[in-house]
């Protein structure tokens, strides 16, 4: 659960950055 949350956050940040 914790690991999935981190992956989700990373993806969102990446999309926002782009």
PDB file of C-alpha atoms in Angstrom:
ATOM      1  CA  UNK A   1       0.000   0.000   0.000  1.00  0.00           C
ATOM      2  CA  UNK A   2       2.753   2.387   0.915  1.00  0.00           C
ATOM      3  CA  UNK A   3       4.801   1.497  -2.128  1.00  0.00           C
ATOM      4  CA  UNK A   4       1.834   1.929  -4.454  1.00  0.00           C
ATOM      5  CA  UNK A   5       1.154   5.352  -3.008  1.00  0.00           C
ATOM      6  CA  UNK A   6       4.723   6.433  -3.741  1.00  0.00           C
ATOM      7  CA  UNK A   7       4.481   5.227  -7.323  1.00  0.00           C
ATOM      8  CA  UNK A   8       1.258   7.125  -7.799  1.00  0.00           C
ATOM      9  CA  UNK A   9       2.785  10.299  -6.410  1.00  0.00           C
ATOM     10  CA  UNK A  10       5.802   9.950  -8.677  1.00  0.00           C
ATOM     11  CA  UNK A  11       3.617   9.521 -11.739  1.00  0.00           C
ATOM     12  CA  UNK A  12       1.470  12.536 -10.861  1.00  0.00           C
ATOM     13  CA  UNK A  13       4.544  14.682 -10.304  1.00  0.00           C
ATOM     14  CA  UNK A  14       5.987  13.514 -13.603  1.00  0.00           C
ATOM     15  CA  UNK A  15       2.775  14.315 -15.486  1.00  0.00           C
ATOM     16  CA  UNK A  16       2.492  17.688 -13.767  1.00  0.00           C
ATOM     17  CA  UNK A  17       6.090  18.467 -14.600  1.00  0.00           C
ATOM     18  CA  UNK A  18       5.525  17.720 -18.255  1.00  0.00           C
TER      19      UNK A  18
END
